[in-house]
């Protein structure tokens, strides 16, 4: 529900209305439109009628938001959300942010070398899995907390903020302290207790689309994080399961413009998991940028043939360098003609 206020509504009146709504257990979001001031209400509004709210003479109008996601909804927040970290690292707000690194952290030498290389090519963030949610229990499961320590070494040596996946609530405290952007993998997109806990820790959360999730389900998952009002969210399209077997997943490029219309949250694309093949990463990365993505997350390995995880979809630092340059050129071309 969105309450549109009259121009003359005073601070006292707005405060009174907000108190009345929070007493009903609703989440309140102030929306500053170009000319109007509005209040977005999320939560159970079934017992609240428009007529009740309209009794306040300073209320102009009440609009129902029929979408099941509210806080992620662009109607609640017309301007794009921009995630800004210390050191000028940002996601959203007009550029193309590159997040790059191996699927898994394997050794200090590996992660530091890759971090140095991708930084030189323009990556703004380093990715690397320490806890890996592998489909097979017999596959490499990641270095765990040791992997996190190695990511911190790479951050120390390069200045790149780190993006890594959390798989269980037990690690919340360590991640809140040590990780710059916390990734929620496709397999955990609907782990609602984990999402709510992450919403409380005040770190940007990179939320990946579930293997078979709709865009609406992705946005509702984002609301689980946003309703705790502390952690901003970045959405990631990483391919969905279809009948097609030529690629690991089917990268849903149309999700980018659909999401950009429906939500204010930054949208990035993962063409590595989206395709599963290193030679398809660059073409799909360009398609993602052309479609309006705010960034890319790319698996880069210095020796893909020896990678402990996802080597077949990892590109070399040299290929990443070309991809990075081309992505910026595609982005500039799109902007020029916008
Ligand atoms: C990953 O980014 O390494 C990963 C496991 O991705 P997803 O959750 O999209 O499969
Ligand atoms: Mn991977």
mmCIF file of N, CA and C in Angstrom, residues 12-141:
data_model
loop_
_atom_site.group_PDB
_atom_site.id
_atom_site.type_symbol
_atom_site.label_atom_id
_atom_site.label_comp_id
_atom_site.label_asym_id
_atom_site.label_seq_id
_atom_site.Cartn_x
_atom_site.Cartn_y
_atom_site.Cartn_z
ATOM 1 N N UNK A 12 4.763 16.905 11.652
ATOM 2 C CA UNK A 12 4.028 16.305 12.778
ATOM 3 C C UNK A 12 2.983 15.313 12.291
ATOM 4 N N UNK A 13 2.274 15.727 11.250
ATOM 5 C CA UNK A 13 1.218 14.854 10.722
ATOM 6 C C UNK A 13 1.814 13.572 10.121
ATOM 7 N N UNK A 14 2.928 13.740 9.399
ATOM 8 C CA UNK A 14 3.570 12.567 8.794
ATOM 9 C C UNK A 14 4.066 11.638 9.903
ATOM 10 N N UNK A 15 4.649 12.231 10.946
ATOM 11 C CA UNK A 15 5.152 11.439 12.075
ATOM 12 C C UNK A 15 4.025 10.665 12.744
ATOM 13 N N UNK A 16 2.890 11.340 12.917
ATOM 14 C CA UNK A 16 1.723 10.727 13.562
ATOM 15 C C UNK A 16 1.221 9.533 12.722
ATOM 16 N N UNK A 17 1.174 9.747 11.420
ATOM 17 C CA UNK A 17 0.712 8.681 10.524
ATOM 18 C C UNK A 17 1.667 7.484 10.560
ATOM 19 N N UNK A 18 2.970 7.788 10.579
ATOM 20 C CA UNK A 18 3.966 6.703 10.618
ATOM 21 C C UNK A 18 3.828 5.904 11.915
ATOM 22 N N UNK A 19 3.636 6.618 13.021
ATOM 23 C CA UNK A 19 3.471 5.917 14.303
ATOM 24 C C UNK A 19 2.242 5.012 14.278
ATOM 25 N N UNK A 20 1.178 5.556 13.716
ATOM 26 C CA UNK A 20 -0.078 4.791 13.643
ATOM 27 C C UNK A 20 0.142 3.493 12.841
ATOM 28 N N UNK A 21 0.922 3.615 11.765
ATOM 29 C CA UNK A 21 1.141 2.450 10.904
ATOM 30 C C UNK A 21 2.127 1.472 11.544
ATOM 31 N N UNK A 22 3.167 1.993 12.218
ATOM 32 C CA UNK A 22 4.070 1.015 12.854
ATOM 33 C C UNK A 22 3.396 0.309 14.018
ATOM 34 N N UNK A 23 2.445 0.982 14.656
ATOM 35 C CA UNK A 23 1.708 0.311 15.740
ATOM 36 C C UNK A 23 0.911 -0.880 15.191
ATOM 37 N N UNK A 24 0.625 -0.864 13.914
ATOM 38 C CA UNK A 24 -0.074 -1.999 13.292
ATOM 39 C C UNK A 24 0.913 -3.080 12.833
ATOM 40 N N UNK A 25 2.186 -2.864 13.153
ATOM 41 C CA UNK A 25 3.203 -3.861 12.803
ATOM 42 C C UNK A 25 3.666 -3.761 11.358
ATOM 43 N N UNK A 26 3.394 -2.629 10.722
ATOM 44 C CA UNK A 26 3.779 -2.503 9.310
ATOM 45 C C UNK A 26 5.170 -1.893 9.172
ATOM 46 N N UNK A 27 5.835 -2.231 8.060
ATOM 47 C CA UNK A 27 7.143 -1.648 7.762
ATOM 48 C C UNK A 27 6.885 -0.399 6.924
ATOM 49 N N UNK A 28 7.540 0.670 7.330
ATOM 50 C CA UNK A 28 7.277 1.952 6.665
ATOM 51 C C UNK A 28 8.454 2.389 5.837
ATOM 52 N N UNK A 29 8.184 2.779 4.625
ATOM 53 C CA UNK A 29 9.262 3.302 3.796
ATOM 54 C C UNK A 29 8.842 4.656 3.237
ATOM 55 N N UNK A 30 9.624 5.672 3.533
ATOM 56 C CA UNK A 30 9.332 7.008 2.985
ATOM 57 C C UNK A 30 9.719 7.031 1.528
ATOM 58 N N UNK A 31 8.863 7.549 0.679
ATOM 59 C CA UNK A 31 9.166 7.620 -0.750
ATOM 60 C C UNK A 31 9.116 9.091 -1.146
ATOM 61 N N UNK A 32 10.229 9.606 -1.627
ATOM 62 C CA UNK A 32 10.238 10.998 -2.062
ATOM 63 C C UNK A 32 10.099 11.033 -3.575
ATOM 64 N N UNK A 33 8.907 11.334 -4.041
ATOM 65 C CA UNK A 33 8.685 11.454 -5.484
ATOM 66 C C UNK A 33 9.192 12.803 -5.955
ATOM 67 N N UNK A 34 9.059 13.062 -7.268
ATOM 68 C CA UNK A 34 9.564 14.332 -7.782
ATOM 69 C C UNK A 34 8.833 15.518 -7.163
ATOM 70 N N UNK A 35 7.515 15.378 -7.060
ATOM 71 C CA UNK A 35 6.761 16.498 -6.488
ATOM 72 C C UNK A 35 5.981 16.083 -5.250
ATOM 73 N N UNK A 36 5.760 14.800 -5.095
ATOM 74 C CA UNK A 36 4.923 14.355 -3.981
ATOM 75 C C UNK A 36 5.710 13.543 -2.962
ATOM 76 N N UNK A 37 5.192 13.556 -1.751
ATOM 77 C CA UNK A 37 5.785 12.753 -0.695
ATOM 78 C C UNK A 37 4.839 11.574 -0.444
ATOM 79 N N UNK A 38 5.417 10.411 -0.305
ATOM 80 C CA UNK A 38 4.580 9.222 -0.146
ATOM 81 C C UNK A 38 5.128 8.349 0.976
ATOM 82 N N UNK A 39 4.249 7.474 1.459
ATOM 83 C CA UNK A 39 4.685 6.497 2.469
ATOM 84 C C UNK A 39 4.299 5.107 1.978
ATOM 85 N N UNK A 40 5.284 4.243 1.861
ATOM 86 C CA UNK A 40 5.034 2.869 1.442
ATOM 87 C C UNK A 40 4.843 1.996 2.675
ATOM 88 N N UNK A 41 3.860 1.119 2.624
ATOM 89 C CA UNK A 41 3.597 0.216 3.751
ATOM 90 C C UNK A 41 3.767 -1.227 3.302
ATOM 91 N N UNK A 42 4.615 -1.964 4.014
ATOM 92 C CA UNK A 42 4.774 -3.382 3.715
ATOM 93 C C UNK A 42 4.364 -4.169 4.939
ATOM 94 N N UNK A 43 3.818 -5.336 4.708
ATOM 95 C CA UNK A 43 3.344 -6.163 5.813
ATOM 96 C C UNK A 43 1.886 -6.522 5.574
ATOM 97 N N UNK A 44 1.238 -6.983 6.600
ATOM 98 C CA UNK A 44 -0.148 -7.409 6.442
ATOM 99 C C UNK A 44 -1.076 -6.199 6.532
ATOM 100 N N UNK A 45 -1.527 -5.724 5.374
ATOM 101 C CA UNK A 45 -2.402 -4.541 5.347
ATOM 102 C C UNK A 45 -3.873 -4.949 5.163
ATOM 103 N N UNK A 46 -4.133 -6.253 5.344
ATOM 104 C CA UNK A 46 -5.499 -6.708 5.055
ATOM 105 C C UNK A 46 -6.544 -6.062 5.986
ATOM 106 N N UNK A 47 -6.120 -5.717 7.208
ATOM 107 C CA UNK A 47 -7.093 -5.121 8.133
ATOM 108 C C UNK A 47 -7.149 -3.607 8.037
ATOM 109 N N UNK A 48 -6.524 -3.072 7.020
ATOM 110 C CA UNK A 48 -6.420 -1.613 6.915
ATOM 111 C C UNK A 48 -7.120 -1.151 5.637
ATOM 112 N N UNK A 49 -8.142 -0.325 5.785
ATOM 113 C CA UNK A 49 -8.839 0.098 4.566
ATOM 114 C C UNK A 49 -8.358 1.476 4.134
ATOM 115 N N UNK A 50 -8.472 1.731 2.853
ATOM 116 C CA UNK A 50 -8.090 3.028 2.301
ATOM 117 C C UNK A 50 -8.927 4.123 2.962
ATOM 118 N N UNK A 51 -10.182 3.783 3.252
ATOM 119 C CA UNK A 51 -11.085 4.789 3.855
ATOM 120 C C UNK A 51 -10.555 5.256 5.210
ATOM 121 N N UNK A 52 -10.031 4.301 5.989
ATOM 122 C CA UNK A 52 -9.491 4.656 7.309
ATOM 123 C C UNK A 52 -8.364 5.664 7.150
ATOM 124 N N UNK A 53 -7.494 5.428 6.205
ATOM 125 C CA UNK A 53 -6.343 6.322 6.022
ATOM 126 C C UNK A 53 -6.796 7.666 5.453
ATOM 127 N N UNK A 54 -7.787 7.606 4.580
ATOM 128 C CA UNK A 54 -8.271 8.837 3.935
ATOM 129 C C UNK A 54 -8.952 9.785 4.932
ATOM 130 N N UNK A 55 -9.224 9.278 6.135
ATOM 131 C CA UNK A 55 -9.828 10.172 7.144
ATOM 132 C C UNK A 55 -8.882 11.307 7.508
ATOM 133 N N UNK A 56 -7.576 11.066 7.342
ATOM 134 C CA UNK A 56 -6.625 12.147 7.620
ATOM 135 C C UNK A 56 -6.708 13.139 6.465
ATOM 136 N N UNK A 57 -6.993 14.388 6.795
ATOM 137 C CA UNK A 57 -7.212 15.341 5.694
ATOM 138 C C UNK A 57 -5.942 15.617 4.874
ATOM 139 N N UNK A 58 -4.773 15.307 5.447
ATOM 140 C CA UNK A 58 -3.515 15.570 4.718
ATOM 141 C C UNK A 58 -3.146 14.432 3.766
ATOM 142 N N UNK A 59 -3.996 13.410 3.691
ATOM 143 C CA UNK A 59 -3.743 12.303 2.742
ATOM 144 C C UNK A 59 -4.472 12.591 1.438
ATOM 145 N N UNK A 60 -3.720 12.541 0.355
ATOM 146 C CA UNK A 60 -4.293 12.837 -0.965
ATOM 147 C C UNK A 60 -4.988 11.594 -1.525
ATOM 148 N N UNK A 61 -4.298 10.437 -1.426
ATOM 149 C CA UNK A 61 -4.770 9.239 -2.119
ATOM 150 C C UNK A 61 -4.101 8.014 -1.521
ATOM 151 N N UNK A 62 -4.708 6.854 -1.701
ATOM 152 C CA UNK A 62 -4.105 5.604 -1.249
ATOM 153 C C UNK A 62 -4.079 4.646 -2.433
ATOM 154 N N UNK A 63 -2.919 4.047 -2.670
ATOM 155 C CA UNK A 63 -2.796 3.101 -3.799
ATOM 156 C C UNK A 63 -2.471 1.721 -3.267
ATOM 157 N N UNK A 64 -3.158 0.726 -3.758
ATOM 158 C CA UNK A 64 -2.825 -0.662 -3.389
ATOM 159 C C UNK A 64 -1.697 -1.131 -4.294
ATOM 160 N N UNK A 65 -0.712 -1.817 -3.745
ATOM 161 C CA UNK A 65 0.340 -2.413 -4.581
ATOM 162 C C UNK A 65 0.034 -3.902 -4.644
ATOM 163 N N UNK A 66 -0.379 -4.353 -5.812
ATOM 164 C CA UNK A 66 -0.826 -5.752 -5.873
ATOM 165 C C UNK A 66 0.349 -6.735 -5.977
ATOM 166 N N UNK A 67 1.533 -6.263 -6.377
ATOM 167 C CA UNK A 67 2.687 -7.177 -6.451
ATOM 168 C C UNK A 67 2.964 -7.738 -5.055
ATOM 169 N N UNK A 68 3.347 -9.018 -4.976
ATOM 170 C CA UNK A 68 3.589 -9.589 -3.642
ATOM 171 C C UNK A 68 4.889 -9.118 -3.002
ATOM 172 N N UNK A 69 5.779 -8.515 -3.768
ATOM 173 C CA UNK A 69 7.005 -7.965 -3.187
ATOM 174 C C UNK A 69 6.793 -6.466 -3.061
ATOM 175 N N UNK A 70 7.248 -5.917 -1.973
ATOM 176 C CA UNK A 70 6.973 -4.493 -1.709
ATOM 177 C C UNK A 70 8.264 -3.690 -1.621
ATOM 178 N N UNK A 71 9.157 -4.067 -0.693
ATOM 179 C CA UNK A 71 10.338 -3.241 -0.436
ATOM 180 C C UNK A 71 11.298 -3.244 -1.615
ATOM 181 N N UNK A 72 11.299 -4.319 -2.394
ATOM 182 C CA UNK A 72 12.149 -4.376 -3.585
ATOM 183 C C UNK A 72 11.468 -3.686 -4.762
ATOM 184 N N UNK A 73 10.230 -3.329 -4.590
ATOM 185 C CA UNK A 73 9.410 -2.804 -5.686
ATOM 186 C C UNK A 73 9.821 -1.376 -6.049
ATOM 187 N N UNK A 74 9.943 -1.119 -7.322
ATOM 188 C CA UNK A 74 10.315 0.231 -7.745
ATOM 189 C C UNK A 74 9.267 1.268 -7.334
ATOM 190 N N UNK A 75 8.045 0.826 -7.143
ATOM 191 C CA UNK A 75 7.017 1.788 -6.735
ATOM 192 C C UNK A 75 7.270 2.282 -5.311
ATOM 193 N N UNK A 76 7.981 1.484 -4.539
ATOM 194 C CA UNK A 76 8.331 1.900 -3.180
ATOM 195 C C UNK A 76 9.594 2.755 -3.152
ATOM 196 N N UNK A 77 10.319 2.752 -4.248
ATOM 197 C CA UNK A 77 11.646 3.381 -4.263
ATOM 198 C C UNK A 77 11.957 3.692 -5.726
ATOM 199 N N UNK A 78 11.431 4.817 -6.229
ATOM 200 C CA UNK A 78 11.546 5.083 -7.673
ATOM 201 C C UNK A 78 12.988 5.167 -8.179
ATOM 202 N N UNK A 79 13.906 5.674 -7.362
ATOM 203 C CA UNK A 79 15.289 5.802 -7.838
ATOM 204 C C UNK A 79 16.076 4.514 -7.641
ATOM 205 N N UNK A 80 17.048 4.301 -8.524
ATOM 206 C CA UNK A 80 17.896 3.107 -8.418
ATOM 207 C C UNK A 80 18.654 3.093 -7.090
ATOM 208 N N UNK A 81 18.742 1.921 -6.487
ATOM 209 C CA UNK A 81 19.603 1.771 -5.310
ATOM 210 C C UNK A 81 21.043 1.621 -5.783
ATOM 211 N N UNK A 82 21.933 2.343 -5.140
ATOM 212 C CA UNK A 82 23.355 2.239 -5.470
ATOM 213 C C UNK A 82 24.081 1.751 -4.225
ATOM 214 N N UNK A 83 24.892 0.701 -4.395
ATOM 215 C CA UNK A 83 25.631 0.169 -3.251
ATOM 216 C C UNK A 83 27.026 0.776 -3.290
ATOM 217 N N UNK A 84 27.383 1.463 -2.218
ATOM 218 C CA UNK A 84 28.700 2.097 -2.188
ATOM 219 C C UNK A 84 29.497 1.591 -1.012
ATOM 220 N N UNK A 85 30.715 1.149 -1.307
ATOM 221 C CA UNK A 85 31.603 0.675 -0.247
ATOM 222 C C UNK A 85 32.762 1.646 -0.097
ATOM 223 N N UNK A 86 33.417 1.634 1.052
ATOM 224 C CA UNK A 86 34.578 2.508 1.213
ATOM 225 C C UNK A 86 35.580 2.258 0.091
ATOM 226 N N UNK A 87 36.269 3.299 -0.319
ATOM 227 C CA UNK A 87 37.284 3.144 -1.364
ATOM 228 C C UNK A 87 36.700 3.348 -2.759
ATOM 229 N N UNK A 88 35.452 3.830 -2.819
ATOM 230 C CA UNK A 88 34.850 4.149 -4.109
ATOM 231 C C UNK A 88 34.346 2.934 -4.877
ATOM 232 N N UNK A 89 34.240 1.784 -4.231
ATOM 233 C CA UNK A 89 33.720 0.594 -4.915
ATOM 234 C C UNK A 89 32.203 0.665 -4.906
ATOM 235 N N UNK A 90 31.599 0.540 -6.077
ATOM 236 C CA UNK A 90 30.142 0.645 -6.111
ATOM 237 C C UNK A 90 29.499 -0.322 -7.094
ATOM 238 N N UNK A 91 28.231 -0.614 -6.816
ATOM 239 C CA UNK A 91 27.438 -1.458 -7.704
ATOM 240 C C UNK A 91 26.124 -0.722 -7.924
ATOM 241 N N UNK A 92 25.803 -0.489 -9.207
ATOM 242 C CA UNK A 92 24.601 0.271 -9.531
ATOM 243 C C UNK A 92 24.949 1.722 -9.763
ATOM 244 N N UNK A 93 23.974 2.465 -10.306
ATOM 245 C CA UNK A 93 24.188 3.898 -10.477
ATOM 246 C C UNK A 93 24.866 4.263 -11.783
ATOM 247 N N UNK A 94 24.808 3.377 -12.766
ATOM 248 C CA UNK A 94 25.236 3.791 -14.110
ATOM 249 C C UNK A 94 26.416 3.071 -14.725
ATOM 250 N N UNK A 95 27.326 2.523 -13.951
ATOM 251 C CA UNK A 95 28.487 1.859 -14.565
ATOM 252 C C UNK A 95 28.264 0.363 -14.727
ATOM 253 N N UNK A 96 29.323 -0.327 -15.163
ATOM 254 C CA UNK A 96 29.289 -1.804 -15.181
ATOM 255 C C UNK A 96 30.352 -2.273 -14.191
ATOM 256 N N UNK A 97 29.914 -2.863 -13.095
ATOM 257 C CA UNK A 97 30.856 -3.340 -12.080
ATOM 258 C C UNK A 97 31.274 -4.757 -12.415
ATOM 259 N N UNK A 98 32.573 -5.006 -12.346
ATOM 260 C CA UNK A 98 33.069 -6.352 -12.630
ATOM 261 C C UNK A 98 33.501 -7.023 -11.335
ATOM 262 N N UNK A 99 32.916 -8.180 -11.101
ATOM 263 C CA UNK A 99 33.279 -9.006 -9.953
ATOM 264 C C UNK A 99 33.925 -10.248 -10.554
ATOM 265 N N UNK A 100 35.156 -10.515 -10.208
ATOM 266 C CA UNK A 100 35.831 -11.631 -10.878
ATOM 267 C C UNK A 100 36.702 -12.397 -9.910
ATOM 268 N N UNK A 101 36.924 -13.660 -10.250
ATOM 269 C CA UNK A 101 37.769 -14.510 -9.407
ATOM 270 C C UNK A 101 37.381 -15.956 -9.618
ATOM 271 N N UNK A 102 38.069 -16.850 -8.924
ATOM 272 C CA UNK A 102 37.808 -18.271 -9.144
ATOM 273 C C UNK A 102 36.487 -18.721 -8.522
ATOM 274 N N UNK A 103 36.027 -19.875 -8.985
ATOM 275 C CA UNK A 103 34.841 -20.460 -8.338
ATOM 276 C C UNK A 103 35.190 -20.669 -6.867
ATOM 277 N N UNK A 104 36.340 -21.341 -6.617
ATOM 278 C CA UNK A 104 36.739 -21.634 -5.242
ATOM 279 C C UNK A 104 38.136 -21.117 -4.948
ATOM 280 N N UNK A 105 38.322 -20.705 -3.727
ATOM 281 C CA UNK A 105 39.668 -20.377 -3.265
ATOM 282 C C UNK A 105 40.396 -21.713 -3.079
ATOM 283 N N UNK A 106 41.609 -21.815 -3.647
ATOM 284 C CA UNK A 106 42.343 -23.090 -3.559
ATOM 285 C C UNK A 106 43.646 -22.969 -2.779
ATOM 286 N N UNK A 107 44.319 -21.827 -2.914
ATOM 287 C CA UNK A 107 45.580 -21.608 -2.192
ATOM 288 C C UNK A 107 45.855 -20.105 -2.180
ATOM 289 N N UNK A 108 46.791 -19.698 -1.330
ATOM 290 C CA UNK A 108 47.128 -18.269 -1.270
ATOM 291 C C UNK A 108 47.681 -17.790 -2.615
ATOM 292 N N UNK A 109 48.560 -18.612 -3.156
ATOM 293 C CA UNK A 109 49.183 -18.244 -4.427
ATOM 294 C C UNK A 109 48.126 -18.049 -5.517
ATOM 295 N N UNK A 110 47.194 -19.000 -5.567
ATOM 296 C CA UNK A 110 46.145 -18.937 -6.588
ATOM 297 C C UNK A 110 45.283 -17.685 -6.440
ATOM 298 N N UNK A 111 44.780 -17.445 -5.233
ATOM 299 C CA UNK A 111 43.810 -16.352 -5.080
ATOM 300 C C UNK A 111 44.494 -14.987 -5.215
ATOM 301 N N UNK A 112 45.723 -14.892 -4.717
ATOM 302 C CA UNK A 112 46.414 -13.594 -4.808
ATOM 303 C C UNK A 112 46.784 -13.299 -6.263
ATOM 304 N N UNK A 113 47.258 -14.312 -6.963
ATOM 305 C CA UNK A 113 47.630 -14.088 -8.372
ATOM 306 C C UNK A 113 46.400 -13.681 -9.206
ATOM 307 N N UNK A 114 45.306 -14.393 -9.012
ATOM 308 C CA UNK A 114 44.090 -14.060 -9.783
ATOM 309 C C UNK A 114 43.590 -12.667 -9.392
ATOM 310 N N UNK A 115 43.625 -12.379 -8.106
ATOM 311 C CA UNK A 115 43.155 -11.057 -7.646
ATOM 312 C C UNK A 115 43.969 -9.940 -8.304
ATOM 313 N N UNK A 116 45.280 -10.117 -8.353
ATOM 314 C CA UNK A 116 46.141 -9.083 -8.953
ATOM 315 C C UNK A 116 45.797 -8.905 -10.431
ATOM 316 N N UNK A 117 45.633 -10.035 -11.109
ATOM 317 C CA UNK A 117 45.360 -9.975 -12.553
ATOM 318 C C UNK A 117 44.012 -9.303 -12.836
ATOM 319 N N UNK A 118 42.966 -9.740 -12.136
ATOM 320 C CA UNK A 118 41.646 -9.179 -12.473
ATOM 321 C C UNK A 118 41.562 -7.707 -12.080
ATOM 322 N N UNK A 119 42.299 -7.338 -11.056
ATOM 323 C CA UNK A 119 42.308 -5.925 -10.674
ATOM 324 C C UNK A 119 42.917 -5.082 -11.808
ATOM 325 N N UNK A 120 44.025 -5.577 -12.344
ATOM 326 C CA UNK A 120 44.676 -4.854 -13.445
ATOM 327 C C UNK A 120 43.730 -4.683 -14.637
ATOM 328 N N UNK A 121 42.831 -5.640 -14.809
ATOM 329 C CA UNK A 121 41.899 -5.569 -15.943
ATOM 330 C C UNK A 121 40.655 -4.750 -15.626
ATOM 331 N N UNK A 122 40.550 -4.256 -14.411
ATOM 332 C CA UNK A 122 39.425 -3.370 -14.090
ATOM 333 C C UNK A 122 38.359 -3.970 -13.192
ATOM 334 N N UNK A 123 38.607 -5.148 -12.632
ATOM 335 C CA UNK A 123 37.611 -5.686 -11.699
ATOM 336 C C UNK A 123 37.549 -4.799 -10.457
ATOM 337 N N UNK A 124 36.339 -4.602 -9.943
ATOM 338 C CA UNK A 124 36.167 -3.783 -8.747
ATOM 339 C C UNK A 124 36.027 -4.624 -7.496
ATOM 340 N N UNK A 125 35.754 -5.919 -7.677
ATOM 341 C CA UNK A 125 35.551 -6.842 -6.548
ATOM 342 C C UNK A 125 36.181 -8.189 -6.895
ATOM 343 N N UNK A 126 36.617 -8.886 -5.839
ATOM 344 C CA UNK A 126 37.159 -10.234 -6.006
ATOM 345 C C UNK A 126 36.137 -11.246 -5.513
ATOM 346 N N UNK A 127 35.813 -12.235 -6.363
ATOM 347 C CA UNK A 127 34.952 -13.324 -5.899
ATOM 348 C C UNK A 127 35.808 -14.559 -5.606
ATOM 349 N N UNK A 128 35.268 -15.468 -4.811
ATOM 350 C CA UNK A 128 35.949 -16.720 -4.529
ATOM 351 C C UNK A 128 35.163 -17.458 -3.458
ATOM 352 N N UNK A 129 34.857 -18.712 -3.741
ATOM 353 C CA UNK A 129 34.073 -19.483 -2.777
ATOM 354 C C UNK A 129 34.976 -20.128 -1.737
ATOM 355 N N UNK A 130 34.611 -19.985 -0.477
ATOM 356 C CA UNK A 130 35.324 -20.675 0.602
ATOM 357 C C UNK A 130 34.470 -21.853 1.065
ATOM 358 N N UNK A 131 33.172 -21.619 1.139
ATOM 359 C CA UNK A 131 32.206 -22.687 1.467
ATOM 360 C C UNK A 131 31.440 -22.950 0.176
ATOM 361 N N UNK A 132 31.562 -24.152 -0.353
ATOM 362 C CA UNK A 132 30.946 -24.439 -1.645
ATOM 363 C C UNK A 132 29.734 -25.358 -1.502
ATOM 364 N N UNK A 133 28.593 -24.917 -1.999
ATOM 365 C CA UNK A 133 27.410 -25.783 -1.948
ATOM 366 C C UNK A 133 27.400 -26.708 -3.169
ATOM 367 N N UNK A 134 28.164 -27.775 -3.143
ATOM 368 C CA UNK A 134 28.286 -28.633 -4.324
ATOM 369 C C UNK A 134 27.114 -29.612 -4.429
ATOM 370 N N UNK A 135 26.692 -29.853 -5.670
ATOM 371 C CA UNK A 135 25.563 -30.778 -5.875
ATOM 372 C C UNK A 135 25.943 -32.188 -5.413
ATOM 373 N N UNK A 136 27.215 -32.566 -5.649
ATOM 374 C CA UNK A 136 27.645 -33.894 -5.210
ATOM 375 C C UNK A 136 28.382 -33.797 -3.880
ATOM 376 N N UNK A 137 28.044 -34.651 -2.935
ATOM 377 C CA UNK A 137 28.759 -34.612 -1.650
ATOM 378 C C UNK A 137 30.207 -35.072 -1.774
ATOM 379 N N UNK A 138 30.562 -35.639 -2.934
ATOM 380 C CA UNK A 138 31.932 -36.144 -3.128
ATOM 381 C C UNK A 138 32.836 -35.127 -3.811
ATOM 382 N N UNK A 139 32.255 -34.003 -4.271
ATOM 383 C CA UNK A 139 33.075 -32.969 -4.919
ATOM 384 C C UNK A 139 33.769 -32.111 -3.860
ATOM 385 N N UNK A 140 34.799 -31.380 -4.300
ATOM 386 C CA UNK A 140 35.534 -30.457 -3.421
ATOM 387 C C UNK A 140 34.557 -29.481 -2.756
ATOM 388 N N UNK A 141 34.606 -29.397 -1.450
ATOM 389 C CA UNK A 141 33.616 -28.604 -0.707
ATOM 390 C C UNK A 141 34.136 -27.214 -0.306
#
